[in-house]
Amino acid sequence: MALPTFFDKLFGRQDNSARTAAKDRLRLVLMHDRADIPAPMMEQMRAELMSVLSKYVEIDQSALEVSLERSEGTVALLANIPIRRVRPESESAEIAKAEA
């Protein structure tokens, strides 16, 4: 890992560059190839997972990593989800109420 990348991750800076977008798209294509899950479905699954988890915890989405691994005839969804903080119960209830 390059030193600037390390500091960006350490301080939670988001990298919205074209390079990062291309890297994310390539990851989706690789996941699709490994699991035969269409890329749009994979992106939808990722977005819905983040939506549900965000009700309860604040997530560092810039460092989020979701991947698929195939082993012995099964596919596993692996997620590295950096949590910045746990939302207080009252805040979680407000989010749930706003979505209802």
PDB file of C-alpha atoms in Angstrom:
ATOM      1  CA  MET A   1       0.000   0.000   0.000  1.00  0.00           C
ATOM      2  CA  ALA A   2       1.369   3.386  -0.981  1.00  0.00           C
ATOM      3  CA  LEU A   3       1.988   5.851   1.826  1.00  0.00           C
ATOM      4  CA  PRO A   4      -0.580   8.421   0.579  1.00  0.00           C
ATOM      5  CA  THR A   5      -3.199   5.662   0.331  1.00  0.00           C
ATOM      6  CA  PHE A   6      -2.368   4.554   3.854  1.00  0.00           C
ATOM      7  CA  PHE A   7      -2.875   8.087   5.216  1.00  0.00           C
ATOM      8  CA  ASP A   8      -6.080   8.526   3.210  1.00  0.00           C
ATOM      9  CA  LYS A   9      -7.499   5.368   4.777  1.00  0.00           C
ATOM     10  CA  LEU A  10      -6.172   6.291   8.216  1.00  0.00           C
ATOM     11  CA  PHE A  11      -7.881   9.697   8.160  1.00  0.00           C
ATOM     12  CA  GLY A  12     -11.007   8.507   6.364  1.00  0.00           C
ATOM     13  CA  ARG A  13     -10.513  10.566   3.212  1.00  0.00           C
ATOM     14  CA  GLN A  14     -12.622   9.402   0.327  1.00  0.00           C
ATOM     15  CA  ASP A  15     -11.090   8.781  -3.070  1.00  0.00           C
ATOM     16  CA  ASN A  16     -13.716   9.483  -5.723  1.00  0.00           C
ATOM     17  CA  SER A  17     -11.288   9.471  -8.640  1.00  0.00           C
ATOM     18  CA  ALA A  18     -11.847   7.758 -11.968  1.00  0.00           C
ATOM     19  CA  ARG A  19      -9.184   5.272 -10.912  1.00  0.00           C
ATOM     20  CA  THR A  20     -11.203   4.228  -7.880  1.00  0.00           C
ATOM     21  CA  ALA A  21     -14.408   3.994  -9.914  1.00  0.00           C
ATOM     22  CA  ALA A  22     -12.663   1.788 -12.500  1.00  0.00           C
ATOM     23  CA  LYS A  23     -11.225  -0.372  -9.710  1.00  0.00           C
ATOM     24  CA  ASP A  24     -14.696  -0.835  -8.190  1.00  0.00           C
ATOM     25  CA  ARG A  25     -16.201  -1.751 -11.578  1.00  0.00           C
ATOM     26  CA  LEU A  26     -13.426  -4.292 -12.167  1.00  0.00           C
ATOM     27  CA  ARG A  27     -14.139  -5.858  -8.773  1.00  0.00           C
ATOM     28  CA  LEU A  28     -17.805  -6.215  -9.735  1.00  0.00           C
ATOM     29  CA  VAL A  29     -16.865  -7.900 -13.009  1.00  0.00           C
ATOM     30  CA  LEU A  30     -14.552 -10.311 -11.177  1.00  0.00           C
ATOM     31  CA  MET A  31     -17.279 -11.127  -8.637  1.00  0.00           C
ATOM     32  CA  HIS A  32     -19.683 -11.784 -11.477  1.00  0.00           C
ATOM     33  CA  ASP A  33     -17.243 -14.144 -13.163  1.00  0.00           C
ATOM     34  CA  ARG A  34     -16.570 -16.065  -9.951  1.00  0.00           C
ATOM     35  CA  ALA A  35     -20.157 -16.553  -8.824  1.00  0.00           C
ATOM     36  CA  ASP A  36     -22.281 -16.224 -11.959  1.00  0.00           C
ATOM     37  CA  ILE A  37     -24.176 -13.410 -10.248  1.00  0.00           C
ATOM     38  CA  PRO A  38     -24.989 -10.575 -12.654  1.00  0.00           C
ATOM     39  CA  ALA A  39     -23.058  -7.379 -11.834  1.00  0.00           C
ATOM     40  CA  PRO A  40     -26.233  -5.259 -11.388  1.00  0.00           C
ATOM     41  CA  MET A  41     -27.614  -7.816  -8.909  1.00  0.00           C
ATOM     42  CA  MET A  42     -24.305  -7.831  -7.015  1.00  0.00           C
ATOM     43  CA  GLU A  43     -24.331  -4.020  -6.812  1.00  0.00           C
ATOM     44  CA  GLN A  44     -27.951  -4.091  -5.605  1.00  0.00           C
ATOM     45  CA  MET A  45     -27.066  -6.653  -2.913  1.00  0.00           C
ATOM     46  CA  ARG A  46     -24.159  -4.465  -1.786  1.00  0.00           C
ATOM     47  CA  ALA A  47     -26.345  -1.340  -1.661  1.00  0.00           C
ATOM     48  CA  GLU A  48     -29.097  -3.105   0.307  1.00  0.00           C
ATOM     49  CA  LEU A  49     -26.604  -4.556   2.792  1.00  0.00           C
ATOM     50  CA  MET A  50     -25.172  -1.078   3.371  1.00  0.00           C
ATOM     51  CA  SER A  51     -28.664   0.394   3.740  1.00  0.00           C
ATOM     52  CA  VAL A  52     -29.635  -2.099   6.446  1.00  0.00           C
ATOM     53  CA  LEU A  53     -26.333  -1.856   8.338  1.00  0.00           C
ATOM     54  CA  SER A  54     -26.348   1.963   8.149  1.00  0.00           C
ATOM     55  CA  LYS A  55     -29.496   2.006  10.285  1.00  0.00           C
ATOM     56  CA  TYR A  56     -27.475   0.694  13.216  1.00  0.00           C
ATOM     57  CA  VAL A  57     -23.858   1.749  12.610  1.00  0.00           C
ATOM     58  CA  GLU A  58     -22.016   4.493  10.716  1.00  0.00           C
ATOM     59  CA  ILE A  59     -19.915   2.835   7.998  1.00  0.00           C
ATOM     60  CA  ASP A  60     -16.728   4.091   6.324  1.00  0.00           C
ATOM     61  CA  GLN A  61     -17.904   3.400   2.784  1.00  0.00           C
ATOM     62  CA  SER A  62     -14.586   4.515   1.254  1.00  0.00           C
ATOM     63  CA  ALA A  63     -12.835   1.519   2.845  1.00  0.00           C
ATOM     64  CA  LEU A  64     -15.654  -0.964   2.259  1.00  0.00           C
ATOM     65  CA  GLU A  65     -14.661  -4.221   0.556  1.00  0.00           C
ATOM     66  CA  VAL A  66     -17.125  -6.842  -0.672  1.00  0.00           C
ATOM     67  CA  SER A  67     -15.954  -9.920  -2.525  1.00  0.00           C
ATOM     68  CA  LEU A  68     -16.892 -13.468  -3.394  1.00  0.00           C
ATOM     69  CA  GLU A  69     -14.755 -16.536  -2.879  1.00  0.00           C
ATOM     70  CA  ARG A  70     -15.381 -19.935  -4.365  1.00  0.00           C
ATOM     71  CA  SER A  71     -14.229 -23.006  -2.480  1.00  0.00           C
ATOM     72  CA  GLU A  72     -15.219 -26.656  -2.717  1.00  0.00           C
ATOM     73  CA  GLY A  73     -18.271 -26.004  -4.846  1.00  0.00           C
ATOM     74  CA  THR A  74     -19.677 -23.156  -2.736  1.00  0.00           C
ATOM     75  CA  VAL A  75     -19.442 -19.402  -3.039  1.00  0.00           C
ATOM     76  CA  ALA A  76     -18.993 -17.195   0.032  1.00  0.00           C
ATOM     77  CA  LEU A  77     -19.795 -13.489   0.215  1.00  0.00           C
ATOM     78  CA  LEU A  78     -17.029 -11.783   2.191  1.00  0.00           C
ATOM     79  CA  ALA A  79     -17.447  -8.254   3.481  1.00  0.00           C
ATOM     80  CA  ASN A  80     -14.939  -6.062   5.270  1.00  0.00           C
ATOM     81  CA  ILE A  81     -17.120  -3.280   6.651  1.00  0.00           C
ATOM     82  CA  PRO A  82     -15.246  -0.642   8.670  1.00  0.00           C
ATOM     83  CA  ILE A  83     -17.541   0.736  11.374  1.00  0.00           C
ATOM     84  CA  ARG A  84     -16.889   4.312  12.483  1.00  0.00           C
ATOM     85  CA  ARG A  85     -19.363   4.253  15.370  1.00  0.00           C
ATOM     86  CA  VAL A  86     -22.478   2.533  16.655  1.00  0.00           C
ATOM     87  CA  ARG A  87     -25.558   4.711  16.344  1.00  0.00           C
ATOM     88  CA  PRO A  88     -27.443   5.414  19.581  1.00  0.00           C
ATOM     89  CA  GLU A  89     -30.747   3.564  19.791  1.00  0.00           C
ATOM     90  CA  SER A  90     -32.719   6.810  19.437  1.00  0.00           C
ATOM     91  CA  GLU A  91     -30.894   7.683  16.196  1.00  0.00           C
ATOM     92  CA  SER A  92     -31.523   4.188  14.780  1.00  0.00           C
ATOM     93  CA  ALA A  93     -35.218   4.520  15.628  1.00  0.00           C
ATOM     94  CA  GLU A  94     -35.392   7.891  13.815  1.00  0.00           C
ATOM     95  CA  ILE A  95     -33.835   6.386  10.678  1.00  0.00           C
ATOM     96  CA  ALA A  96     -36.261   3.453  10.760  1.00  0.00           C
ATOM     97  CA  LYS A  97     -39.183   5.854  11.301  1.00  0.00           C
ATOM     98  CA  ALA A  98     -38.097   8.036   8.356  1.00  0.00           C
ATOM     99  CA  GLU A  99     -37.962   5.011   6.052  1.00  0.00           C
ATOM    100  CA  ALA A 100     -41.414   3.762   7.071  1.00  0.00           C
TER     101      ALA A 100
END
